[in-house]
Coordinates of C-alpha atoms and ligand atoms in Angstrom, one line a residue:
X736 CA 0.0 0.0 0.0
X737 CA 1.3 3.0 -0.7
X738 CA 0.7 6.9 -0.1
X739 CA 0.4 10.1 -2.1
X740 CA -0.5 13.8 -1.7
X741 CA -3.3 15.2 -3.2
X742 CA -1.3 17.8 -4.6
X743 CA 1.0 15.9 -6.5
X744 CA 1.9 12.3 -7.0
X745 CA 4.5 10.2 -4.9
X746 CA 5.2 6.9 -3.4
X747 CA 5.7 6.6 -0.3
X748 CA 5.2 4.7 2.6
X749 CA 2.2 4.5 5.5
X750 CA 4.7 5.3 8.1
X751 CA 6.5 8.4 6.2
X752 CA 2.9 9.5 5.5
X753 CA 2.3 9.4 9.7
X754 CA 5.3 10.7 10.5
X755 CA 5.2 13.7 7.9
X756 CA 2.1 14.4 8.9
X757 CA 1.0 16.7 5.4
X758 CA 2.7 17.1 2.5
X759 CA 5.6 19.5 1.7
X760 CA 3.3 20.9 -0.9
X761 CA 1.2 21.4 1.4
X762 CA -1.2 18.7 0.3
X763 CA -2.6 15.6 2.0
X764 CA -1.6 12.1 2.1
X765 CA -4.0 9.6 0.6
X766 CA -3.9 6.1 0.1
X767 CA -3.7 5.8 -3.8
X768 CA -5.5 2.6 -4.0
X769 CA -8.4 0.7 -1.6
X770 CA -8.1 -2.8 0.3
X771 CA -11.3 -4.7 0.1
X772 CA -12.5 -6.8 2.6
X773 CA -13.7 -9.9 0.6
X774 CA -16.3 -11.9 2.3
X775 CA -13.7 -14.3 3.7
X776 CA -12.7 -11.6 6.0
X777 CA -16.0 -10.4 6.8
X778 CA -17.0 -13.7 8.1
X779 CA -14.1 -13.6 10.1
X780 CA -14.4 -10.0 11.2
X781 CA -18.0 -10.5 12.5
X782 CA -16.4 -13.4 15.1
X783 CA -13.8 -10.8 16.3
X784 CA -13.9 -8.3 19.1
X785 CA -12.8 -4.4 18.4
X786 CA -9.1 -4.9 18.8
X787 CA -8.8 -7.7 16.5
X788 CA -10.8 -5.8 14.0
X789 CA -8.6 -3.1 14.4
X790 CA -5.9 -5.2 13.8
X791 CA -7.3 -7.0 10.6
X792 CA -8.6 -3.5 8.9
X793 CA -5.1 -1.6 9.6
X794 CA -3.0 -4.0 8.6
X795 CA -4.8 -3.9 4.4
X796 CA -3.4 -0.1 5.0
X797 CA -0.6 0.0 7.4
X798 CA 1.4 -2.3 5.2
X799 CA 5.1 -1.2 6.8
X800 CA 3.9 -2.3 10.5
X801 CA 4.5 -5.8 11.1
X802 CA 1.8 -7.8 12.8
X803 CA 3.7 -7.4 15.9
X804 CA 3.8 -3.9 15.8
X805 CA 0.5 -3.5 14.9
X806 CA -0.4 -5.5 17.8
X807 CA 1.5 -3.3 20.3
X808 CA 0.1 -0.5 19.2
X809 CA -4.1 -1.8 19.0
X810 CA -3.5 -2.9 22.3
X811 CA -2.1 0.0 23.8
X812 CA -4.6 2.1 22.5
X813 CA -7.5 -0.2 23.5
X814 CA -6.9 -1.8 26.9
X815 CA -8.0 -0.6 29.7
X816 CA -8.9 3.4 28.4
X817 CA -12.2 3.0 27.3
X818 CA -15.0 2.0 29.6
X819 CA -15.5 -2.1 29.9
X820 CA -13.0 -2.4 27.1
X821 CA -16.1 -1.6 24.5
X822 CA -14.5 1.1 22.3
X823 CA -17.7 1.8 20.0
X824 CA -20.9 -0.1 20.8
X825 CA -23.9 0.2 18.6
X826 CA -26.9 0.8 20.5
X827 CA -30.2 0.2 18.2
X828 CA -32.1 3.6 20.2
X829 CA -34.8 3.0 17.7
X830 CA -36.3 0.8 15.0
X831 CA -33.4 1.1 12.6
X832 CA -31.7 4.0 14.2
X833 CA -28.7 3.1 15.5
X834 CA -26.3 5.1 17.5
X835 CA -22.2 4.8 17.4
X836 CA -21.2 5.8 20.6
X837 CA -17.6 7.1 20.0
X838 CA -16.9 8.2 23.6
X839 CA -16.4 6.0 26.4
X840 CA -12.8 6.7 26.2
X841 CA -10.6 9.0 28.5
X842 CA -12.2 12.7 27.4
X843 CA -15.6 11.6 26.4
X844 CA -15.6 12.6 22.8
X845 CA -15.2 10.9 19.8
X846 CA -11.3 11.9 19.2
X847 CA -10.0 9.6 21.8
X848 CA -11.0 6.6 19.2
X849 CA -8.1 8.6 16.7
X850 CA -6.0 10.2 19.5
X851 CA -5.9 6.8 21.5
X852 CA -3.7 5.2 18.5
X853 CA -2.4 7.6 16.8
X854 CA 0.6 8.2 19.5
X855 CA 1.7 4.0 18.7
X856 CA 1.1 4.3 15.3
X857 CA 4.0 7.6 15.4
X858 CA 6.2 6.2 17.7
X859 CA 6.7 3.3 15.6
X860 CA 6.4 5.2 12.4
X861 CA 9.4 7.6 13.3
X862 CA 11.3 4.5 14.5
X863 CA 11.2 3.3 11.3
X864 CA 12.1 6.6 9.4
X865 CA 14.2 8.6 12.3
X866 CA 15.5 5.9 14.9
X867 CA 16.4 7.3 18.5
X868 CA 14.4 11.0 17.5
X869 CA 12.0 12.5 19.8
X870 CA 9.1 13.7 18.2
X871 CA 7.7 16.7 19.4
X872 CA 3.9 17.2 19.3
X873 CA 2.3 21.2 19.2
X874 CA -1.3 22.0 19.4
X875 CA -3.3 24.6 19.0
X876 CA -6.9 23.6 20.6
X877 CA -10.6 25.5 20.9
X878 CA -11.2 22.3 23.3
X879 CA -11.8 18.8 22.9
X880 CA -8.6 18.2 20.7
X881 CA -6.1 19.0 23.0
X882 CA -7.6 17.3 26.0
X883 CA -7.4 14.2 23.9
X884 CA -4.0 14.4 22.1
X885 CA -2.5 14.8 25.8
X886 CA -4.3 11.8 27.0
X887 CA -2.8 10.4 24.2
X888 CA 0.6 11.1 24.3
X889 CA 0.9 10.8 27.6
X890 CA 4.2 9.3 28.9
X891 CA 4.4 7.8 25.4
X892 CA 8.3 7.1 24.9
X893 CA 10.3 9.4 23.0
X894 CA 7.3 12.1 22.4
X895 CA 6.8 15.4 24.1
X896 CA 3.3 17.4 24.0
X897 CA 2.7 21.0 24.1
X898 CA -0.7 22.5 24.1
X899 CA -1.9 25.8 23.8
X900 CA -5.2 27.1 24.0
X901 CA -6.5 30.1 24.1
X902 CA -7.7 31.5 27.7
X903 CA -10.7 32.7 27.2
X904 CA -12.2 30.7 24.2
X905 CA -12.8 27.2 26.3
X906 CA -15.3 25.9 28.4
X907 CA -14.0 25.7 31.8
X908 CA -14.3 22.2 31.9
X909 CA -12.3 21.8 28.9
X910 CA -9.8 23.9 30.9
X911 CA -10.0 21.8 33.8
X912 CA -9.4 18.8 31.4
X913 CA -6.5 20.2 30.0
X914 CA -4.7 21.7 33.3
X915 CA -5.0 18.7 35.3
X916 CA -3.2 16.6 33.0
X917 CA -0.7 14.1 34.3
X918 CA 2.4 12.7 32.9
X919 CA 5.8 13.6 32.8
X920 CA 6.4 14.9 29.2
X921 CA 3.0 17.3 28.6
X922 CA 3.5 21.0 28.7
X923 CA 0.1 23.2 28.9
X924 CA -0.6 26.8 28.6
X925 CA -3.3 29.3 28.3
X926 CA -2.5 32.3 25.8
X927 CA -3.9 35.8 26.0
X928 CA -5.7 36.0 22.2
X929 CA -8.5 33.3 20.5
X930 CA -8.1 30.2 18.7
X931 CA -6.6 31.8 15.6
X932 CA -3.9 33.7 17.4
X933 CA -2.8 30.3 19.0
X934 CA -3.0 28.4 16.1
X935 CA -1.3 31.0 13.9
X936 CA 1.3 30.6 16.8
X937 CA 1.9 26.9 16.5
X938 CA 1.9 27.4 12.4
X939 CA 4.7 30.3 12.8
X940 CA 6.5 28.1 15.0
X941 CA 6.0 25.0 13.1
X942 CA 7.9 27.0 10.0
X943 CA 10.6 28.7 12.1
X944 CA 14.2 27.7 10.5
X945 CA 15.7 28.7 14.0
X946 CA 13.3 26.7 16.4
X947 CA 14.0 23.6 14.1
X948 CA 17.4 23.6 13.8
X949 CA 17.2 24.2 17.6
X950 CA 15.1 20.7 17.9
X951 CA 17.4 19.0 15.5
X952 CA 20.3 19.6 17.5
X953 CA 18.8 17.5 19.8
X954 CA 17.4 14.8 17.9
X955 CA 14.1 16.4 18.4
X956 CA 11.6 16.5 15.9
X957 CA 8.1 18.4 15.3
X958 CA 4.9 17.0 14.4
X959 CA 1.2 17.4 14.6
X960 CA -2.0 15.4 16.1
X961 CA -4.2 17.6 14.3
X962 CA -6.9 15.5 12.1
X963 CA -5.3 16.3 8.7
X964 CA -2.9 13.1 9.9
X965 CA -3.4 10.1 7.8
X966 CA -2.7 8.3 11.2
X967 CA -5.8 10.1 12.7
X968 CA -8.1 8.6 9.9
X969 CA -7.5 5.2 9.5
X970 CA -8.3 4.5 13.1
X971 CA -11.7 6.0 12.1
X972 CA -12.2 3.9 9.7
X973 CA -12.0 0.8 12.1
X974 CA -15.4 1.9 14.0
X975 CA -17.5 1.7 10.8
X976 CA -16.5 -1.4 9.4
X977 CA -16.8 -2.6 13.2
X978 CA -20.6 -1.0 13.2
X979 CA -21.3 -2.6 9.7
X980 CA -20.0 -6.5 11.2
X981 CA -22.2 -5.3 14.5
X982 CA -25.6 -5.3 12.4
X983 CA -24.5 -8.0 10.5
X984 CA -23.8 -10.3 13.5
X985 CA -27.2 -9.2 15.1
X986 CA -29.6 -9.6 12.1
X987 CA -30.4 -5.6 11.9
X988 CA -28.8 -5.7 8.4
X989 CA -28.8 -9.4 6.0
X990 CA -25.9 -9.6 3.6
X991 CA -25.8 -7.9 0.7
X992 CA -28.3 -5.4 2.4
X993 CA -27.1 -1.3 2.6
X994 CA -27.4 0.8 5.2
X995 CA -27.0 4.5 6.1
X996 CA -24.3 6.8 7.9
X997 CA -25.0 10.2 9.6
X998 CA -21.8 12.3 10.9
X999 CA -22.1 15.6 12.5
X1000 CA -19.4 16.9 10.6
X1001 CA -16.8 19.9 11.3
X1002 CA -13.2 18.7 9.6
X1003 CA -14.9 16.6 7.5
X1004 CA -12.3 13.4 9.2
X1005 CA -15.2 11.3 10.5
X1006 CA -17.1 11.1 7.4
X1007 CA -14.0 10.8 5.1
X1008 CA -13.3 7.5 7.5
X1009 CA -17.1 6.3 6.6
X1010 CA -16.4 7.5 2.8
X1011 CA -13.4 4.9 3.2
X1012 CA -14.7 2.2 4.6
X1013 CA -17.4 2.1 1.5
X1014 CA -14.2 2.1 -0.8
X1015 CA -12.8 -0.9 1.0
X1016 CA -16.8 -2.6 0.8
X1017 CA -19.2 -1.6 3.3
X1018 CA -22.2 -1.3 1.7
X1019 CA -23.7 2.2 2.2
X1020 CA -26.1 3.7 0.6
X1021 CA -26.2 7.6 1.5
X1022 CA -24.1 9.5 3.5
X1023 CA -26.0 12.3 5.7
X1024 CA -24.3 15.1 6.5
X1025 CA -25.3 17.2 9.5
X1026 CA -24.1 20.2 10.4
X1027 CA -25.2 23.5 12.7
X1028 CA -25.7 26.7 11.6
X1029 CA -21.9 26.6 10.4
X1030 CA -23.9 25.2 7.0
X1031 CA -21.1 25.9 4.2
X1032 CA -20.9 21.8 3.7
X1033 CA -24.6 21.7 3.3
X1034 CA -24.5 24.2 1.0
X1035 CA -21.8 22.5 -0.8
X1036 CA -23.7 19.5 -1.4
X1037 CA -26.4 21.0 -2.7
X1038 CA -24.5 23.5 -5.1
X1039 CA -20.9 22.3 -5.9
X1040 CA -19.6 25.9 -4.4
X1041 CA -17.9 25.7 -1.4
X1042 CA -17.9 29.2 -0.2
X1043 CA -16.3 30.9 3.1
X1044 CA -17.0 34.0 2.4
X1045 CA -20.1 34.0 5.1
X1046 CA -20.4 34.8 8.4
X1047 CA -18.9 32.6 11.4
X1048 CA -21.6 31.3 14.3
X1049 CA -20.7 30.3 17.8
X1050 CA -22.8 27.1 18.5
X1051 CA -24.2 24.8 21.2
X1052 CA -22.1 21.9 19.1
X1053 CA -18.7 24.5 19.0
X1054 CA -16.4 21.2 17.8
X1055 CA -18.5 21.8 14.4
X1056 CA -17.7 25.4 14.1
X1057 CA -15.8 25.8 11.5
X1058 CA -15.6 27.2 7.7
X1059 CA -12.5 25.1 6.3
X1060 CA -13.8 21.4 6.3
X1061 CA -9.9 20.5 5.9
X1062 CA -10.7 16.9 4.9
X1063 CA -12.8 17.8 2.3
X1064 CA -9.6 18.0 -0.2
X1065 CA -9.0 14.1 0.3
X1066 CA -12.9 13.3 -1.0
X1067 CA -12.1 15.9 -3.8
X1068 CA -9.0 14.0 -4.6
X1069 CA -11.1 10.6 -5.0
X1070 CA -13.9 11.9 -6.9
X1071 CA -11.5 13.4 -9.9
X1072 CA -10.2 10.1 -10.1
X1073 CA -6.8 10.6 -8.1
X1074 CA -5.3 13.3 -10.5
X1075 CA -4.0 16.3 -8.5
X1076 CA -4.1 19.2 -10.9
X1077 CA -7.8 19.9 -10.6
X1078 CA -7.3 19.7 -6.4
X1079 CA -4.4 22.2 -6.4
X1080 CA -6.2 24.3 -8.9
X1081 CA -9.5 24.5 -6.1
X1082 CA -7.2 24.7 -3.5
X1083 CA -5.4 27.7 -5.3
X1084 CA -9.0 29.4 -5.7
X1085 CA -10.2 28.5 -2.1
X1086 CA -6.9 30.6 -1.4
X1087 CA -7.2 33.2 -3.1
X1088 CA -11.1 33.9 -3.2
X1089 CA -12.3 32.0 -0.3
X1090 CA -14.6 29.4 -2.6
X1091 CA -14.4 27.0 -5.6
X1092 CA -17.0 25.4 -7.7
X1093 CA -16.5 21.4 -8.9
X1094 CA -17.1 20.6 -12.6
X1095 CA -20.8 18.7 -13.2
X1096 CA -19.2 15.1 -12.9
X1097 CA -17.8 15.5 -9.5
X1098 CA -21.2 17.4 -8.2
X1099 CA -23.3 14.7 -9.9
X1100 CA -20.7 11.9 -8.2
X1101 CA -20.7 13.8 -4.9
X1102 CA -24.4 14.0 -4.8
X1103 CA -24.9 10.2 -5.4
X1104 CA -23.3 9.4 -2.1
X1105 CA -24.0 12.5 -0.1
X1106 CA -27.0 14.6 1.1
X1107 CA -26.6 17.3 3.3
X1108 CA -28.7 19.4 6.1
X1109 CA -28.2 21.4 8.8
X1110 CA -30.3 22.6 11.9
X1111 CA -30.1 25.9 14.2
X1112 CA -29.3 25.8 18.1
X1113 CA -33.2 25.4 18.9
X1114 CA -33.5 22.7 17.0
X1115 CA -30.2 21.0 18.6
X1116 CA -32.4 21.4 21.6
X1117 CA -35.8 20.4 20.5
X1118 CA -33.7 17.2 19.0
X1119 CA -32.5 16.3 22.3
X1120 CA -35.4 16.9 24.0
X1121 CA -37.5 14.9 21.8
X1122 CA -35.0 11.9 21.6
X1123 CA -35.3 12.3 25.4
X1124 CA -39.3 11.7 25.5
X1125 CA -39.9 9.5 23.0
X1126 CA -36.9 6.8 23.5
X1127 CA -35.5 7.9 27.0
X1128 CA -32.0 8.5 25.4
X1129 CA -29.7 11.2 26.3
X1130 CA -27.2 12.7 23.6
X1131 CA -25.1 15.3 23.6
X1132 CA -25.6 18.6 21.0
X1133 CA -23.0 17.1 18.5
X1134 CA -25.1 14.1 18.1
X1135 CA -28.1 15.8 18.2
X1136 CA -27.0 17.6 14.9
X1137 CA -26.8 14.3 13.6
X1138 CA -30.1 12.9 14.6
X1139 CA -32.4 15.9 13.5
X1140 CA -30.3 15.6 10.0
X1141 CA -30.9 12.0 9.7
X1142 CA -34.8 13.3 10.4
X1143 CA -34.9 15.9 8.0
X1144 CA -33.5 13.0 5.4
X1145 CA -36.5 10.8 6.7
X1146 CA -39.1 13.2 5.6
X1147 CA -37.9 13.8 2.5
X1148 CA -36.9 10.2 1.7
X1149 CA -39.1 6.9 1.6
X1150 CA -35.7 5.0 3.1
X1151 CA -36.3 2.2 5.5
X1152 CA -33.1 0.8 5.0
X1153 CA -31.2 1.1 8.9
X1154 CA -29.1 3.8 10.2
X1155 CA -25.9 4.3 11.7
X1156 CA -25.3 7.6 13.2
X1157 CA -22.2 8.9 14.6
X1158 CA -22.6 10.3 18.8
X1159 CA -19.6 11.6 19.1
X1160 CA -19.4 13.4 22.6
X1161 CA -21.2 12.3 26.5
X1162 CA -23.9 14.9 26.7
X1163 CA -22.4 15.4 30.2
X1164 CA -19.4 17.0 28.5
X1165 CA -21.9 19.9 27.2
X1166 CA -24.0 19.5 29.8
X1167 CA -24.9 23.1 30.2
X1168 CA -26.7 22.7 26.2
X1169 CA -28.2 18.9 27.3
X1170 CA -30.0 19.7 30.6
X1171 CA -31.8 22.8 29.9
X1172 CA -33.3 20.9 27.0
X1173 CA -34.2 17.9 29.9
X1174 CA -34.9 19.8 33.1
X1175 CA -37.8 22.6 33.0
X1176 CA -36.4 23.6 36.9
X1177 CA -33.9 26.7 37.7
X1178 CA -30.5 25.8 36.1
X1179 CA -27.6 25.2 38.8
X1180 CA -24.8 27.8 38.6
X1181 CA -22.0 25.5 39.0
X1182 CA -20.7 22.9 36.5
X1183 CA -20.9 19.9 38.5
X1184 CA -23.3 20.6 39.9
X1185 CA -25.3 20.7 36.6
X1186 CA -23.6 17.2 36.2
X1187 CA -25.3 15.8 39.4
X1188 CA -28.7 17.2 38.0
X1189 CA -28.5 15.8 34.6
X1190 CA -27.8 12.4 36.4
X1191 CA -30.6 12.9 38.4
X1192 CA -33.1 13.5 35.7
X1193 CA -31.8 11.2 32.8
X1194 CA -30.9 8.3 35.7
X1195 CA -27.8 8.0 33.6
X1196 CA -24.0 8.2 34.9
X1197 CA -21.7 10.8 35.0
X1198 CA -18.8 9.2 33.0
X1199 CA -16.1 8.8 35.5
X1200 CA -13.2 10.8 33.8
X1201 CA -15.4 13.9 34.3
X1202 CA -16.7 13.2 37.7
X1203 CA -12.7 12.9 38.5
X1204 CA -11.6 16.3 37.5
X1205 CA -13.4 17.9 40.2
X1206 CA -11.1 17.1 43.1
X1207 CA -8.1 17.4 40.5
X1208 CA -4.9 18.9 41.3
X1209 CA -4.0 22.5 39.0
X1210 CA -0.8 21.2 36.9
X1211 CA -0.5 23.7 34.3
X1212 CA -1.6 26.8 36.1
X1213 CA 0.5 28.8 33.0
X1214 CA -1.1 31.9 31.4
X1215 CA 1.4 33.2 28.7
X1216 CA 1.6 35.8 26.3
X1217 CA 1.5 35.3 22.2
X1218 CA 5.0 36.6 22.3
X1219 CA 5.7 33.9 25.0
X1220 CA 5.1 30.7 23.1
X1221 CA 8.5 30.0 21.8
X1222 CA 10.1 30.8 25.0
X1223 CA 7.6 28.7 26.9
X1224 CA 8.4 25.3 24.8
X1225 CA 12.5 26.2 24.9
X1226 CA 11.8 26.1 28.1
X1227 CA 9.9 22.9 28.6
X1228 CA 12.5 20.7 26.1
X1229 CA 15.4 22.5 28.3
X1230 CA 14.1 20.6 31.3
Ligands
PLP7 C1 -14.3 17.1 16.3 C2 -15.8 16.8 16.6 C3 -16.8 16.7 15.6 C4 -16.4 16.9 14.1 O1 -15.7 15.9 13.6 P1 -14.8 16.1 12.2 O2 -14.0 14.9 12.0 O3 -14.0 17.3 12.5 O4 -15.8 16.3 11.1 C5 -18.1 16.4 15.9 N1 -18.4 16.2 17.2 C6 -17.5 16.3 18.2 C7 -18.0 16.1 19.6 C8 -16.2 16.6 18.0 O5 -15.3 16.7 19.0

């Protein structure tokens, strides 16, 4: 198996592709062809429990690792971090509605599933292309990214995290999350400034001459956890195969039957994993994407222009906020039939202009697979308010996204065929969204507080990881300045 960008062609391997991270032409790395999983497997993948279909679907793309490798790293990820060893059960909430629940791991949203793996997949990686060199992660977060990239990484051999987020642009219990880290090779701090001022930061820094000269004087090395690494999607991948051998082993879905797939989609990375496992065989039908007010990918869909120039909406589901669906460009890729020129052509416009329009093929190719919709902040509630009634089942505003999308598609559609929709975050990680949509009664000031009450009402628990932080010890009490940042990881990699 090997990798290319989408902005020109190479040849390389998985683990260059991980280590790497994107492409020095500032382009993607894709797999240029798909594995399929042949019915021999399948048969065999239904018998198997998560790790071992972990194993089986990584090794068709990870074809560098050896099986013992691949081993150490699945079981790393997978043992003992998510709750009762279940990484992503399927729980049938209705008649053919079916949720993925993505996070009973560590932080309690979806990117542990990624952020979980990704740390064995680069250690080995950059043992195979750099022996002996440190590789030194940098984040910029608005939240739930760094949380999980430092569970992650932490006290992983031979890595080093830094995280930055910006001071006042998180939820305090993302803060809480992040500052009460353990583990002695993560480095935290708040900035003064928003998201863009840290993550134009961490770009600056990432394309310093001097700051990596000063790392490869060490053996030290950068590189990122963000979800534009190919070794962030092909874990991804895993949990919808998984969910397709999960119906199949229970009789919701005969062979040879199709089903559907519902992301709430930001980055466009969880989709693009559900867009891959269809290229390696799993029979879906339509992809449905949901999104919040934040509705450029919906608009896409149903246009062909992809258009930033619009305004920008804070949400109740803020891990969708965003206007460049970075992932976007691999789909592109596949869809003009692996040829770069036409992807760094858009990407040139989307540059420039801020929007690009596909030729009448891809948009006709695009809209065989896709539909999109989107839904406001009242309806986010109403969604969860309603799932709440009618099925007694508690989802968090992410996934809520998802569900009145897959509705929307219901009413339009005469589709019986089942559904698997991605929940990808507790609902007590936004709890103060979930419980006034629950709980008519006055809303408690204090956070956990508000996670007592929403246990109370929905007789659900409070996943333990967040019930934890609230005796936590302050780690990373640091408040820095922009100007600080370079200072503040000198000083860190000094220690
Ligand atoms: C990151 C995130 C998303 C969006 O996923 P993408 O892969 O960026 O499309 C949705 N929901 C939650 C809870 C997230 O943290």
């Amino acid at each position: 198996m090997k990798f290319t960008s989408t902005r020109s062609i190479l040849s390389i391997e998985s683990s260059t592709a991980i280590t790497k991270g994107i492409a020095d032409d500032g382009g993607l790395f894709v797999p240029t062809s798909f594995p399929k999983l042949d019915a021999d497997l399948v048969g065999k993948l239904i018998h198997m429990d998560y790790q071992a279909r972990a194993k089986a679907v990584l090794s068709l793309f990870l074809t560098d690792f050896t099986p013992d490798e691949l081993d150490y790293c699945v079981k790393g990820a997978y043992t003992g971090t998510f709750e009762n060893d279940v990484p992503a059960p399927l729980v049938e909430v209705a008649p053919r509605m079916n949720l993925l629940e993505l996070w009973h791991g560590p932080t309690c949203a979806f990117k542990d599933m990624a952020l979980q793996l990704l740390p064995y997949l680069l250690t080995v990686s950059a043992a195979k292309t750099a022996p002996g060199r440190t590789m030194i992660i940098l984040v910029a977060t608005s939240g739930d990214t760094g949380k999980a990239a430092l569970d992650g990484f932490a006290d992983v051999e031979n890595t080093r995290i830094i995280v930055f987020y910006p001071q006042d642009g998180v939820s305090s219990m993302q803060k809480r999350q992040m500052t009460t880290q353990r583990g002695a090779n993560v480095a935290v701090a708040g900035i003064e400034g928003n998201f863009d001022d840290a993550q134009t930061g961490v770009k600056s820094i990432f394309a310093d001459p001097a700051m990596k000269e000063y790392l490869a004087s060490r053996n030290m090395e950068f590189s990122s956890a963000n979800s534009i690494n190919f070794g962030r999607l092909v874990p991804q991948i895993v949990y919808y195969v998984s969910a397709w051998c999960d119906l199949l082993k229970s009789g919701r879905l005969a062979p040879g039957e199709t089903f559907n797939i519902t992301v709430p989609t930001g980055n466009f990375g969880n989709i693009l994993a559900a867009v891959y496992a269809k290229y390696m065989g799993v029979p879906v039908n339509k992809f449905i994407c949901a999104s919040n007010r934040n509705n450029i990918l919906t608009d896409f869909i149903r246009t062909g222009t992809y258009d930033r120039n619009r305004p920008f909406f804070t949400t109740s589901s803020p891990s969708m906020d965003i206007l460049i669906s970075s992932n976007l460009e691999r789909l592109l890729f596949h869809l003009y039939g692996n040829n770069p020129a036409p992807i760094r052509d858009l990407m040139a416009q989307l540059k420039a202009n801020g929007k690009y329009t596909v030729s009448p093929d891809v948009l006709a190719a695009l809209q065989s697979d896709f539909v999109g919709y989107c839904c406001d902040d009242q309806a986010t509630a109403d969604t969860i308010s309603a799932l709440f009634r009618e099925h007694h089942y508690l989802c968090d505003t992410h996934t809520a996204v998802a569900v009145n999308a897959y509705r929307q598609y219901l009413a339009e559609n005469a589709d019986n065929r089942p559904c698997v929709i991605a929940s990808t975050a507790s609902p007590y990680k936004f709890a103060a969204s979930v419980l006034p949509a629950v709980f008519d009664g006055a809303l408690p000031a204090n956070e956990f507080e508000m996670l007592d009450k929403l246990s109370e009402v929905s007789a659900t628990k409070i996943p333990a990881p967040l019930a934890a932080l609230k005796n936590a010890e302050i780690l990373h009490p640091a408040a820095i300045e922009r100007t600080a940042m370079r200072d503040f990881i000198r000083d860190f990699l000094n220690k």
